[in-house]
């Protein structure tokens, strides 16, 4: 039982009886070793797990096993991520409300959908972009909405294509909100059109599910396409616990799965 073993299993939304025993054994042991406590916190922070592990330690009544100093490190870091996420979601609700008004269909992707649907925790992990799937035909309209809200483009667009859809990419130019709290990640596909793997985007849209986000009715991917999207996102630098836990927690939460 090392830091990886405990953190990877503690990150699950549901635990077995044997795992609960292993947690109690591990944290009772490091309760007497403050260096081991700091090592565990630093491991969680390095691999971007600290906010969710903090929440899990609290809910499983294991947090008292840490010294006050380490408890403060966990709590302060979790609060920082929570505040950042809250600001980002509040800002995102501004352009999502306009999307709804202007008839722009949108699917909230990955972590921003999972924080309520899987984790029930607004600050479960740090997220940089607010990733969304839109219809390719709406990209020009979406850019105008960003401009009207005084969002700042991060760059000058794809070479030679200006505001038009780039033929060699499935993503649009990113924009940042005027208060710098939200970066948009707008895309019309789940995989680059230059790759050998082709996603049936019509089927993706046909199987989307409705959910409520910031009091707005939006869409999310079906469990099967969420799984596919998470796997397509993995690579050499995206295969740690933080990335894998979204996959195994999706499978633990979504009971009706093809």
Short mmCIF file of C-alpha atoms in Angstrom, two decimals:
data_model
loop_
_atom_site.label_atom_id
_atom_site.label_comp_id
_atom_site.label_asym_id
_atom_site.label_seq_id
_atom_site.Cartn_x
_atom_site.Cartn_y
_atom_site.Cartn_z
CA UNK A 1 0.00 0.00 0.00
CA UNK A 2 1.83 3.06 -1.30
CA UNK A 3 0.61 6.55 -2.19
CA UNK A 4 -0.38 5.50 -5.71
CA UNK A 5 -2.33 2.47 -4.53
CA UNK A 6 -4.26 4.41 -1.88
CA UNK A 7 -4.88 7.56 -3.95
CA UNK A 8 -6.06 5.64 -7.02
CA UNK A 9 -8.62 3.70 -4.98
CA UNK A 10 -9.59 6.58 -2.72
CA UNK A 11 -10.45 8.50 -5.91
CA UNK A 12 -13.29 6.04 -6.64
CA UNK A 13 -16.83 7.26 -5.96
CA UNK A 14 -17.74 3.82 -4.58
CA UNK A 15 -15.53 1.60 -2.44
CA UNK A 16 -15.44 -2.06 -1.55
CA UNK A 17 -15.33 -3.23 2.08
CA UNK A 18 -11.74 -4.40 1.62
CA UNK A 19 -10.70 -0.97 0.31
CA UNK A 20 -12.26 0.76 3.32
CA UNK A 21 -10.19 -1.49 5.60
CA UNK A 22 -7.05 -0.70 3.60
CA UNK A 23 -7.71 3.03 3.94
CA UNK A 24 -8.09 2.81 7.72
CA UNK A 25 -4.91 0.73 7.99
CA UNK A 26 -2.87 3.08 5.81
CA UNK A 27 -3.98 6.33 7.42
CA UNK A 28 -3.74 4.97 10.95
CA UNK A 29 -0.14 4.13 10.15
CA UNK A 30 0.81 7.54 8.76
CA UNK A 31 -1.02 9.29 11.63
CA UNK A 32 2.18 8.71 13.61
CA UNK A 33 4.46 9.82 10.77
CA UNK A 34 4.06 13.48 9.81
CA UNK A 35 6.62 13.18 6.99
CA UNK A 36 4.47 10.45 5.43
CA UNK A 37 1.45 12.75 5.75
CA UNK A 38 3.27 15.55 3.91
CA UNK A 39 4.45 13.05 1.28
CA UNK A 40 0.86 11.92 0.70
CA UNK A 41 -0.39 15.51 0.35
CA UNK A 42 2.45 16.43 -2.02
CA UNK A 43 1.77 13.30 -4.08
CA UNK A 44 -1.90 14.26 -4.40
CA UNK A 45 -1.03 17.85 -5.25
CA UNK A 46 1.60 16.88 -7.83
CA UNK A 47 -0.82 14.57 -9.63
CA UNK A 48 -3.67 17.13 -9.33
CA UNK A 49 -5.77 14.95 -7.04
CA UNK A 50 -5.67 17.00 -3.85
CA UNK A 51 -9.18 18.60 -4.02
CA UNK A 52 -11.00 15.32 -4.65
CA UNK A 53 -8.89 13.33 -2.18
CA UNK A 54 -9.59 16.02 0.43
CA UNK A 55 -13.33 15.57 -0.15
CA UNK A 56 -13.04 11.80 0.05
CA UNK A 57 -10.99 11.90 3.26
CA UNK A 58 -13.64 14.11 4.82
CA UNK A 59 -16.59 11.97 3.74
CA UNK A 60 -14.91 8.73 4.91
CA UNK A 61 -13.98 10.32 8.26
CA UNK A 62 -10.26 9.83 7.67
CA UNK A 63 -9.23 13.49 7.69
CA UNK A 64 -8.56 13.50 11.44
CA UNK A 65 -5.61 11.16 10.80
CA UNK A 66 -3.62 14.16 9.54
CA UNK A 67 -1.89 16.86 11.55
CA UNK A 68 -3.47 20.34 11.64
CA UNK A 69 -0.76 21.62 9.31
CA UNK A 70 -1.42 19.00 6.64
CA UNK A 71 -5.17 19.41 7.06
CA UNK A 72 -4.71 23.12 6.32
CA UNK A 73 -2.69 22.36 3.19
CA UNK A 74 -5.45 20.11 1.86
CA UNK A 75 -8.26 22.49 2.84
CA UNK A 76 -6.61 25.64 1.45
CA UNK A 77 -5.76 24.01 -1.86
CA UNK A 78 -9.26 22.55 -2.24
CA UNK A 79 -10.84 25.94 -1.49
CA UNK A 80 -8.64 27.60 -4.12
CA UNK A 81 -9.75 25.13 -6.82
CA UNK A 82 -13.39 25.39 -5.72
CA UNK A 83 -13.32 29.19 -6.01
CA UNK A 84 -11.69 29.06 -9.45
CA UNK A 85 -14.21 26.51 -10.72
CA UNK A 86 -17.15 28.46 -9.29
CA UNK A 87 -16.01 31.63 -11.06
CA UNK A 88 -15.52 29.76 -14.33
CA UNK A 89 -18.97 28.15 -14.22
CA UNK A 90 -20.69 31.42 -13.36
CA UNK A 91 -18.95 33.06 -16.30
CA UNK A 92 -19.79 30.16 -18.62
CA UNK A 93 -23.48 30.51 -17.74
CA UNK A 94 -23.40 33.95 -19.40
CA UNK A 95 -22.57 32.70 -22.88
CA UNK A 96 -24.58 29.50 -22.43
CA UNK A 97 -27.67 31.63 -21.76
CA UNK A 98 -27.04 33.52 -25.00
CA UNK A 99 -26.46 30.23 -26.85
CA UNK A 100 -29.87 29.10 -25.65
CA UNK A 101 -31.49 32.38 -26.69
CA UNK A 102 -29.85 32.26 -30.13
CA UNK A 103 -30.72 28.60 -30.72
CA UNK A 104 -27.17 27.25 -30.49
CA UNK A 105 -27.22 23.61 -29.41
CA UNK A 106 -24.41 22.79 -26.95
CA UNK A 107 -23.05 19.70 -25.21
CA UNK A 108 -20.99 20.22 -22.02
CA UNK A 109 -17.96 17.94 -22.15
CA UNK A 110 -15.85 16.01 -19.63
CA UNK A 111 -15.09 17.53 -16.22
CA UNK A 112 -17.57 20.39 -16.36
CA UNK A 113 -20.37 17.87 -16.85
CA UNK A 114 -18.90 15.30 -14.47
CA UNK A 115 -18.59 17.65 -11.50
CA UNK A 116 -22.35 17.42 -10.92
CA UNK A 117 -23.30 14.21 -12.74
CA UNK A 118 -20.58 11.95 -11.29
CA UNK A 119 -18.78 13.65 -8.42
CA UNK A 120 -21.36 15.97 -6.90
CA UNK A 121 -18.46 18.28 -6.15
CA UNK A 122 -17.90 21.67 -7.79
CA UNK A 123 -14.20 21.64 -6.96
CA UNK A 124 -13.28 18.02 -7.57
CA UNK A 125 -10.39 18.96 -9.84
CA UNK A 126 -8.75 21.95 -11.49
CA UNK A 127 -9.95 22.55 -15.03
CA UNK A 128 -8.45 25.01 -17.46
CA UNK A 129 -10.90 25.19 -20.38
CA UNK A 130 -14.66 25.03 -20.55
CA UNK A 131 -15.02 22.37 -23.24
CA UNK A 132 -18.19 22.26 -25.37
CA UNK A 133 -19.44 20.50 -28.46
CA UNK A 134 -21.43 22.58 -30.95
CA UNK A 135 -22.69 22.00 -34.48
CA UNK A 136 -20.15 22.96 -37.12
CA UNK A 137 -22.68 25.28 -38.76
CA UNK A 138 -22.91 27.41 -35.58
CA UNK A 139 -19.21 28.28 -35.23
CA UNK A 140 -19.44 31.71 -36.91
CA UNK A 141 -22.51 32.57 -34.81
CA UNK A 142 -20.74 31.43 -31.63
CA UNK A 143 -17.75 33.67 -32.39
CA UNK A 144 -20.08 36.65 -32.70
CA UNK A 145 -21.61 35.81 -29.30
CA UNK A 146 -18.13 35.71 -27.75
CA UNK A 147 -17.29 39.05 -29.37
CA UNK A 148 -20.54 40.65 -28.18
CA UNK A 149 -19.67 39.53 -24.63
CA UNK A 150 -16.21 41.13 -25.05
CA UNK A 151 -14.38 37.83 -24.90
CA UNK A 152 -10.76 38.04 -26.02
CA UNK A 153 -9.53 35.70 -28.81
CA UNK A 154 -6.39 33.78 -27.85
CA UNK A 155 -4.57 34.02 -31.17
CA UNK A 156 -5.46 34.83 -34.75
CA UNK A 157 -7.23 31.69 -35.93
CA UNK A 158 -5.99 28.86 -38.10
CA UNK A 159 -3.70 29.81 -40.97
CA UNK A 160 -5.60 31.30 -43.88
CA UNK A 161 -9.02 30.33 -42.53
CA UNK A 162 -9.75 33.37 -40.32
CA UNK A 163 -13.13 32.92 -38.61
CA UNK A 164 -14.18 30.02 -40.83
CA UNK A 165 -14.13 26.36 -39.81
CA UNK A 166 -10.64 24.87 -40.11
CA UNK A 167 -10.75 21.82 -42.39
CA UNK A 168 -7.89 20.14 -40.55
CA UNK A 169 -9.14 20.63 -36.99
CA UNK A 170 -12.18 19.74 -34.88
CA UNK A 171 -11.71 22.70 -32.54
CA UNK A 172 -12.21 26.43 -32.83
CA UNK A 173 -10.11 29.32 -31.60
CA UNK A 174 -10.13 29.68 -27.81
CA UNK A 175 -11.47 32.83 -26.15
CA UNK A 176 -10.97 34.13 -22.61
CA UNK A 177 -13.57 36.05 -20.63
CA UNK A 178 -12.97 39.74 -19.79
CA UNK A 179 -12.45 38.80 -16.12
CA UNK A 180 -9.97 36.05 -17.13
CA UNK A 181 -11.90 33.36 -15.23
CA UNK A 182 -13.05 31.25 -18.18
CA UNK A 183 -11.34 29.98 -21.34
CA UNK A 184 -13.62 28.52 -23.97
CA UNK A 185 -12.91 25.21 -25.63
CA UNK A 186 -15.38 25.11 -28.55
CA UNK A 187 -15.35 22.09 -30.85
CA UNK A 188 -17.56 20.40 -33.44
CA UNK A 189 -15.96 16.96 -33.31
CA UNK A 190 -14.43 14.57 -30.78
CA UNK A 191 -11.34 13.76 -32.84
CA UNK A 192 -9.27 15.58 -35.44
CA UNK A 193 -10.46 15.02 -39.02
CA UNK A 194 -6.84 14.27 -39.97
CA UNK A 195 -6.69 11.18 -37.74
CA UNK A 196 -7.42 7.67 -39.02
CA UNK A 197 -10.16 7.17 -36.45
CA UNK A 198 -13.51 8.66 -37.45
CA UNK A 199 -16.28 9.47 -34.95
CA UNK A 200 -19.86 9.37 -36.24
CA UNK A 201 -20.79 12.85 -35.04
CA UNK A 202 -24.43 12.50 -36.10
CA UNK A 203 -24.77 9.46 -33.84
CA UNK A 204 -23.03 11.39 -31.05
CA UNK A 205 -25.68 14.11 -31.24
CA UNK A 206 -28.57 11.65 -31.65
CA UNK A 207 -27.62 9.96 -28.36
CA UNK A 208 -26.97 13.04 -26.22
CA UNK A 209 -28.83 13.37 -22.91
CA UNK A 210 -30.33 16.49 -21.32
CA UNK A 211 -29.17 17.78 -17.96
CA UNK A 212 -29.37 20.99 -15.94
CA UNK A 213 -26.25 23.13 -15.72
CA UNK A 214 -26.29 26.43 -13.78
CA UNK A 215 -30.11 26.44 -14.06
CA UNK A 216 -29.87 26.07 -17.84
CA UNK A 217 -31.06 23.05 -19.83
CA UNK A 218 -28.10 21.79 -21.85
CA UNK A 219 -26.82 18.45 -23.13
CA UNK A 220 -24.17 15.90 -22.21
CA UNK A 221 -22.77 12.93 -24.09
CA UNK A 222 -24.26 9.50 -23.59
CA UNK A 223 -22.26 7.31 -21.16
CA UNK A 224 -20.84 5.34 -24.09
CA UNK A 225 -19.65 8.43 -25.97
CA UNK A 226 -18.33 9.97 -22.74
CA UNK A 227 -16.20 6.86 -22.33
CA UNK A 228 -15.00 7.07 -25.94
CA UNK A 229 -14.19 10.78 -25.60
CA UNK A 230 -12.19 10.23 -22.41
CA UNK A 231 -10.17 7.47 -24.06
CA UNK A 232 -9.54 9.52 -27.20
CA UNK A 233 -8.16 12.25 -24.93
CA UNK A 234 -5.61 9.98 -23.33
CA UNK A 235 -1.97 9.85 -24.36
CA UNK A 236 1.55 9.83 -23.00
CA UNK A 237 0.87 12.77 -20.68
CA UNK A 238 -2.80 12.12 -19.95
CA UNK A 239 -2.85 8.70 -18.32
CA UNK A 240 -2.44 9.45 -14.60
CA UNK A 241 -4.95 8.78 -11.82
CA UNK A 242 -6.67 12.12 -12.50
CA UNK A 243 -7.42 11.07 -16.08
CA UNK A 244 -8.20 7.42 -15.34
CA UNK A 245 -10.54 8.17 -12.43
CA UNK A 246 -13.02 9.89 -14.74
CA UNK A 247 -13.22 6.64 -16.70
CA UNK A 248 -13.71 4.26 -13.79
CA UNK A 249 -16.03 6.63 -11.94
CA UNK A 250 -18.16 7.05 -15.06
CA UNK A 251 -18.53 3.27 -15.15
CA UNK A 252 -19.31 3.11 -11.42
CA UNK A 253 -22.04 5.77 -11.61
CA UNK A 254 -23.77 5.02 -14.92
CA UNK A 255 -25.58 1.74 -14.27
CA UNK A 256 -27.28 1.46 -17.67
CA UNK A 257 -24.34 1.06 -19.98
CA UNK A 258 -24.09 -0.59 -23.39
#
